[in-house]
Tab-separated table of C-alpha atoms in Angstrom:
chain	number	residue	atom	x	y	z
A	292	MET	CA	15.904	10.326	3.359
A	293	ASP	CA	16.423	13.958	3.501
A	294	MET	CA	17.991	14.901	7.005
A	295	LYS	CA	15.779	17.585	7.676
A	296	PHE	CA	12.657	15.508	7.128
A	297	THR	CA	14.238	12.699	9.131
A	298	ASP	CA	14.768	14.752	12.144
A	299	LYS	CA	11.315	16.302	12.060
A	300	LEU	CA	9.706	12.761	11.657
A	301	ASN	CA	11.932	11.472	14.592
A	302	ALA	CA	11.025	14.187	16.987
A	303	ALA	CA	7.139	13.983	15.869
A	304	MET	CA	7.304	9.961	16.445
A	305	ASN	CA	9.034	10.412	19.860
A	306	ARG	CA	6.401	12.828	20.947
A	307	VAL	CA	3.609	10.348	19.896
A	308	SER	CA	5.133	7.508	21.698
A	309	GLY	CA	6.562	9.203	24.930
A	310	SER	CA	9.121	6.488	25.647
A	311	GLY	CA	10.851	7.368	22.508
A	312	ASP	CA	10.130	3.771	21.215
A	313	ALA	CA	7.355	4.616	18.485
A	314	LEU	CA	7.417	1.144	16.996
A	315	MET	CA	6.660	-0.387	20.208
A	316	ASN	CA	3.817	2.202	21.001
A	317	LEU	CA	2.167	2.160	17.355
A	318	PHE	CA	2.482	-1.580	16.526
A	319	GLY	CA	3.529	-3.265	19.681
A	320	LEU	CA	6.751	-4.291	18.266
A	321	PRO	CA	10.451	-3.653	19.204
A	322	LYS	CA	12.445	-1.487	16.696
A	323	ASP	CA	15.318	-3.550	16.755
A	324	GLY	CA	13.463	-6.516	15.346
A	325	GLN	CA	14.334	-8.141	12.205
A	326	TYR	CA	11.523	-7.878	9.509
A	327	ASP	CA	12.451	-9.011	5.956
A	328	MET	CA	9.290	-7.583	4.485
A	329	ALA	CA	6.122	-5.542	5.393
A	330	VAL	CA	2.744	-5.437	3.921
A	331	ILE	CA	0.364	-2.779	4.528
A	332	SER	CA	-3.273	-3.247	3.600
A	333	PRO	CA	-6.450	-1.567	4.337
A	334	MET	CA	-8.512	-4.278	2.709
A	335	TRP	CA	-7.058	-7.690	4.014
A	336	LYS	CA	-5.657	-9.359	7.051
A	337	PRO	CA	-3.233	-12.100	6.538
A	338	GLU	CA	-5.857	-14.896	6.746
A	339	ASP	CA	-7.631	-13.608	3.869
A	340	VAL	CA	-4.713	-13.783	1.436
A	341	LEU	CA	-2.307	-16.466	2.900
A	342	ALA	CA	-4.593	-19.025	4.026
A	343	SER	CA	-3.202	-21.455	1.546
A	344	GLN	CA	0.554	-20.788	2.133
A	345	PRO	CA	2.732	-22.231	4.637
A	346	VAL	CA	2.949	-18.938	6.731
A	347	GLU	CA	2.603	-19.123	10.590
A	348	THR	CA	1.553	-16.176	12.889
A	349	VAL	CA	3.843	-15.653	15.759
A	350	PHE	CA	2.308	-12.459	17.032
A	351	GLN	CA	-0.899	-10.446	16.932
A	352	ARG	CA	-2.060	-7.303	18.393
A	353	GLU	CA	-5.685	-5.386	17.474
A	354	THR	CA	-6.648	-2.103	18.280
A	355	ASN	CA	-9.724	0.027	17.225
A	356	THR	CA	-7.600	1.551	14.373
A	357	LEU	CA	-4.954	-1.021	13.649
A	358	ALA	CA	-3.781	-4.757	13.496
A	359	THR	CA	-0.365	-5.958	13.643
A	360	TYR	CA	0.898	-9.496	12.753
A	361	LEU	CA	4.183	-10.858	12.829
A	362	LEU	CA	4.289	-13.859	10.480
A	363	ARG	CA	6.995	-16.453	9.729
A	364	TYR	CA	7.416	-18.058	6.456
A	365	GLY	CA	10.577	-20.586	6.602
A	366	GLU	CA	13.394	-18.351	7.940
A	367	LYS	CA	11.904	-15.070	6.867
A	368	GLN	CA	9.776	-12.718	9.075
A	369	LEU	CA	6.998	-10.617	7.701
A	370	LEU	CA	5.191	-7.780	9.381
A	371	TRP	CA	1.607	-7.244	8.122
A	372	LEU	CA	-0.280	-4.102	9.202
A	373	HIS	CA	-4.053	-4.060	8.544
A	374	ILE	CA	-5.048	-0.479	8.643
A	375	GLY	CA	-7.887	1.670	7.870
A	376	PRO	CA	-8.638	3.122	4.408
A	377	CYS	CA	-7.401	6.569	3.302
A	378	ALA	CA	-4.025	8.051	2.571
A	379	GLY	CA	-3.400	9.429	6.087
A	380	ASN	CA	-3.519	5.870	7.532
A	381	VAL	CA	-0.981	4.758	5.001
A	382	MET	CA	1.416	7.668	5.944
A	383	ASP	CA	1.041	6.882	9.467
A	384	ALA	CA	2.010	3.091	9.037
A	385	CYS	CA	4.911	4.183	6.439
A	386	LEU	CA	6.204	6.639	8.554
A	387	GLY	CA	6.186	4.595	11.528
A	388	LEU	CA	8.099	1.728	9.513
A	389	ALA	CA	10.803	4.478	8.874
A	390	CYS	CA	12.032	3.596	12.574
A	391	THR	CA	12.866	0.009	11.427
A	392	LYS	CA	15.593	-1.560	9.238
A	393	CYS	CA	12.616	-3.051	6.905
A	394	ASP	CA	13.652	-2.295	3.431
A	395	LYS	CA	10.904	-4.132	1.445
A	396	ILE	CA	7.446	-2.872	1.828
A	397	LEU	CA	4.336	-3.776	-0.153
A	398	PHE	CA	1.055	-1.680	-0.119
A	399	LEU	CA	-1.904	-4.040	-1.159
A	400	GLY	CA	-4.934	-2.548	-2.008
A	401	LEU	CA	-8.039	-1.883	-4.372
A	402	CYS	CA	-8.543	0.244	-7.281
A	403	SER	CA	-11.373	1.176	-9.616
A	404	THR	CA	-10.758	1.039	-13.225
A	405	MET	CA	-11.898	3.703	-15.918
A	406	LYS	CA	-10.633	1.651	-18.749
A	407	ASP	CA	-12.506	-1.146	-20.712
A	408	ASP	CA	-9.415	-3.382	-20.946
A	409	LEU	CA	-9.297	-3.752	-17.212
A	410	THR	CA	-11.761	-5.963	-15.178
A	411	ALA	CA	-12.281	-7.045	-11.812
A	412	GLY	CA	-9.553	-9.325	-10.435
A	413	ASP	CA	-6.981	-7.652	-12.622
A	414	LEU	CA	-3.694	-6.651	-10.967
A	415	VAL	CA	-2.227	-3.223	-11.260
A	416	VAL	CA	1.220	-1.714	-10.390
A	417	PRO	CA	1.202	2.073	-10.639
A	418	ASN	CA	4.270	3.335	-12.570
A	419	LYS	CA	2.854	6.764	-11.843
A	420	ALA	CA	0.565	7.992	-9.037
A	421	ILE	CA	-1.094	11.408	-9.366
A	422	SER	CA	-2.095	12.990	-5.928
A	423	GLY	CA	-5.871	14.116	-5.404
A	424	THR	CA	-5.457	13.744	-1.694
A	425	GLY	CA	-5.034	16.351	1.290
A	426	ALA	CA	-2.835	14.155	3.096
A	427	THR	CA	-0.011	14.200	0.733
A	428	ARG	CA	0.555	17.773	1.631
A	429	TYR	CA	1.978	16.677	4.871
A	430	LEU	CA	4.844	15.026	2.930
A	431	GLN	CA	6.607	18.397	1.791
A	432	GLU	CA	9.101	20.155	3.930
A	433	GLU	CA	6.729	23.175	4.623
A	434	LEU	CA	2.909	23.070	4.566
A	435	GLY	CA	2.816	26.307	2.566
A	436	GLY	CA	4.768	24.890	-0.196
A	437	ASP	CA	3.640	24.094	-3.904
A	438	ASP	CA	0.202	22.412	-3.881
A	439	THR	CA	0.613	18.837	-4.263
A	440	PHE	CA	-2.840	18.413	-6.037
A	441	GLY	CA	-2.413	16.875	-9.422
A	442	LYS	CA	1.183	16.274	-8.905
A	443	GLU	CA	2.839	13.078	-10.461
A	444	ARG	CA	4.924	10.846	-8.539
A	445	ARG	CA	6.708	7.909	-10.263
A	446	THR	CA	7.292	4.335	-8.437
A	447	PRO	CA	10.946	3.746	-7.839
A	448	PRO	CA	12.171	1.319	-10.566
A	449	LYS	CA	13.491	-1.166	-7.891
A	450	GLY	CA	10.256	-1.542	-6.410
A	451	ILE	CA	8.536	-2.407	-9.675
A	452	LEU	CA	11.555	-4.862	-10.322
A	453	TRP	CA	11.133	-6.452	-7.239
A	454	LEU	CA	7.437	-6.905	-7.654
A	455	SER	CA	7.789	-8.000	-11.161
A	456	LYS	CA	10.169	-10.798	-10.367
A	457	ALA	CA	7.597	-12.253	-7.706
A	458	ALA	CA	4.778	-12.122	-10.157
A	459	ILE	CA	6.660	-13.874	-12.916
A	460	LYS	CA	7.435	-16.856	-10.349
A	461	ALA	CA	3.624	-16.773	-9.376
A	462	GLU	CA	2.690	-16.909	-13.237
A	463	ALA	CA	0.651	-13.691	-12.456
A	464	LYS	CA	-0.024	-10.850	-14.814
A	465	LEU	CA	0.486	-7.204	-13.726
A	466	ASN	CA	-0.743	-4.460	-15.887
A	467	THR	CA	1.318	-1.200	-15.346
A	468	ARG	CA	-0.913	1.701	-15.158
A	469	THR	CA	-1.341	5.452	-13.976
A	470	VAL	CA	-3.230	5.822	-10.784
A	471	PHE	CA	-5.169	8.744	-9.368
A	472	SER	CA	-5.535	8.631	-5.581
A	473	THR	CA	-8.526	10.507	-4.391
A	474	ASP	CA	-10.004	11.300	-0.734
A	475	SER	CA	-13.481	10.332	-2.207
A	476	ILE	CA	-14.342	7.771	-4.631
A	477	LEU	CA	-17.667	9.407	-5.049
A	478	GLY	CA	-15.748	12.651	-5.804
A	479	ALA	CA	-13.501	11.188	-8.367
A	480	LEU	CA	-16.688	9.807	-10.281
A	481	LEU	CA	-18.055	13.333	-10.120
A	482	HIS	CA	-14.840	14.568	-11.755
A	483	GLN	CA	-14.137	11.559	-13.773
A	484	PRO	CA	-13.758	13.307	-17.119
A	485	GLU	CA	-10.932	15.898	-15.415
A	486	VAL	CA	-9.320	12.774	-13.865
A	487	GLU	CA	-9.140	10.930	-17.154
A	488	ALA	CA	-7.771	14.049	-18.978
A	489	ILE	CA	-4.908	14.104	-16.444
A	490	GLY	CA	-3.570	10.625	-17.771
A	491	ALA	CA	-5.160	8.381	-14.949
A	492	ASP	CA	-6.313	4.755	-15.726
A	493	VAL	CA	-7.406	3.724	-12.489
A	494	VAL	CA	-8.464	5.377	-9.180
A	495	ASP	CA	-7.632	4.369	-5.478
A	496	MET	CA	-7.217	6.358	-2.436
A	497	GLU	CA	-3.839	5.389	-0.876
A	498	ALA	CA	-1.092	4.801	-3.631
A	499	THR	CA	0.057	8.315	-4.145
A	500	ALA	CA	0.908	8.815	-0.233
A	501	PHE	CA	2.517	5.515	-0.241
A	502	THR	CA	4.861	6.200	-3.274
A	503	ARG	CA	5.757	9.377	-1.764
A	504	CYS	CA	6.766	7.878	1.601
A	505	MET	CA	8.790	5.162	-0.071
A	506	SER	CA	10.787	7.985	-1.872
A	507	LEU	CA	11.232	9.820	1.371
A	508	MET	CA	12.281	6.700	3.410
A	509	GLU	CA	14.471	5.394	0.429
A	510	ARG	CA	12.744	2.043	0.723
A	511	THR	CA	12.392	-0.773	-1.774
A	512	GLY	CA	8.623	-0.553	-2.027
A	513	THR	CA	5.511	-0.549	-4.447
A	514	ALA	CA	1.666	-0.686	-4.376
A	515	LEU	CA	-0.052	-3.713	-5.819
A	516	LEU	CA	-3.780	-2.808	-6.566
A	517	VAL	CA	-6.526	-5.256	-7.335
A	518	VAL	CA	-9.369	-3.887	-9.630
A	519	SER	CA	-12.738	-4.205	-8.004
A	520	GLY	CA	-14.667	-3.176	-11.005
A	521	LYS	CA	-15.508	-0.136	-13.063
A	522	LEU	CA	-15.498	3.230	-11.201
A	523	GLY	CA	-18.994	3.954	-9.756
A	524	GLU	CA	-20.145	0.262	-10.434
A	525	ASP	CA	-17.942	-1.424	-7.848
A	526	ARG	CA	-17.621	0.057	-4.237
A	527	LEU	CA	-20.528	2.551	-4.643
A	528	SER	CA	-22.836	-0.332	-5.467
A	529	ARG	CA	-23.002	-4.204	-5.250
A	530	PRO	CA	-20.721	-5.893	-7.583
A	531	THR	CA	-22.002	-8.511	-10.034
A	532	PRO	CA	-21.386	-12.204	-8.962
A	533	GLU	CA	-18.957	-12.449	-11.758
A	534	ALA	CA	-16.959	-9.566	-10.594
A	535	GLU	CA	-17.220	-10.675	-7.101
A	536	ALA	CA	-16.018	-14.213	-7.906
A	537	ALA	CA	-12.950	-13.092	-10.102
A	538	LEU	CA	-11.972	-10.338	-7.144
A	539	ASN	CA	-11.902	-13.364	-4.475
A	540	HIS	CA	-10.067	-15.566	-6.841
A	541	THR	CA	-7.204	-13.156	-7.259
A	542	VAL	CA	-7.013	-12.324	-3.375
A	543	GLU	CA	-7.409	-15.980	-2.167
A	544	GLU	CA	-5.083	-17.721	-4.972
A	545	THR	CA	-2.975	-15.174	-6.651
A	546	LEU	CA	-1.688	-12.743	-3.852
A	547	GLY	CA	-0.488	-15.124	-1.606
A	548	SER	CA	1.638	-16.575	-4.189
A	549	ILE	CA	3.046	-13.282	-4.997
A	550	ILE	CA	3.832	-12.403	-1.666
A	551	VAL	CA	5.552	-15.542	-0.587
A	552	ASN	CA	7.793	-15.131	-3.752
A	553	LEU	CA	8.401	-11.399	-2.424
A	554	ALA	CA	9.571	-12.510	0.857
A	555	LYS	CA	12.025	-15.152	-0.548
């Protein structure tokens, strides 16, 4: 991570925590704890995804804005952060994890498709993430720098490789696509032709901020997105029973298998 940015981050986190232990104040965990992997998700808690897996919850803390879970899978310790949706919450969670030695971080979220060859329940890993959020501006050296809107971020190859190996073991199909991250799903729908014109296949709210954080932190991380349906027909209206069933099957059956294979 760039030293200038690191110095700024550490100073900001110390101001937030008061005691200098930002991780304890943010997540209720000691910064010298050993975490083999972290999952950040605005959509799901561990029991939603890992109910059929041999995973034990050894610590849990919930506040109005964040739930922290420390999980044990064999000899491995997994940190799960259940956050609110939007890029800013992902940034706070990621940058908090910069205080740890945890190298492997997975973002788990939803996306809406603009392509006919993707349907509810399909899995998407972004190879490119395009910023349509205001939050990513704060991940520059200076706020007055170049406008980040429409800027493309590539997922570091080591993150995609890490996820791909686990997906193969879980017999899960990954679709590598370009994601556009927005502050508003309705806003993206209003400008869908423009969003498609810049090369996006799916729309989410957080992947670009997560990808930028992983680059700054120099961690092995990637986003894994579950398609909830067609843009405008999924999160802005009630899904069809078929779409809901497909989404639930992926969450309950496939994601858990991928995550335990990532932790191995």
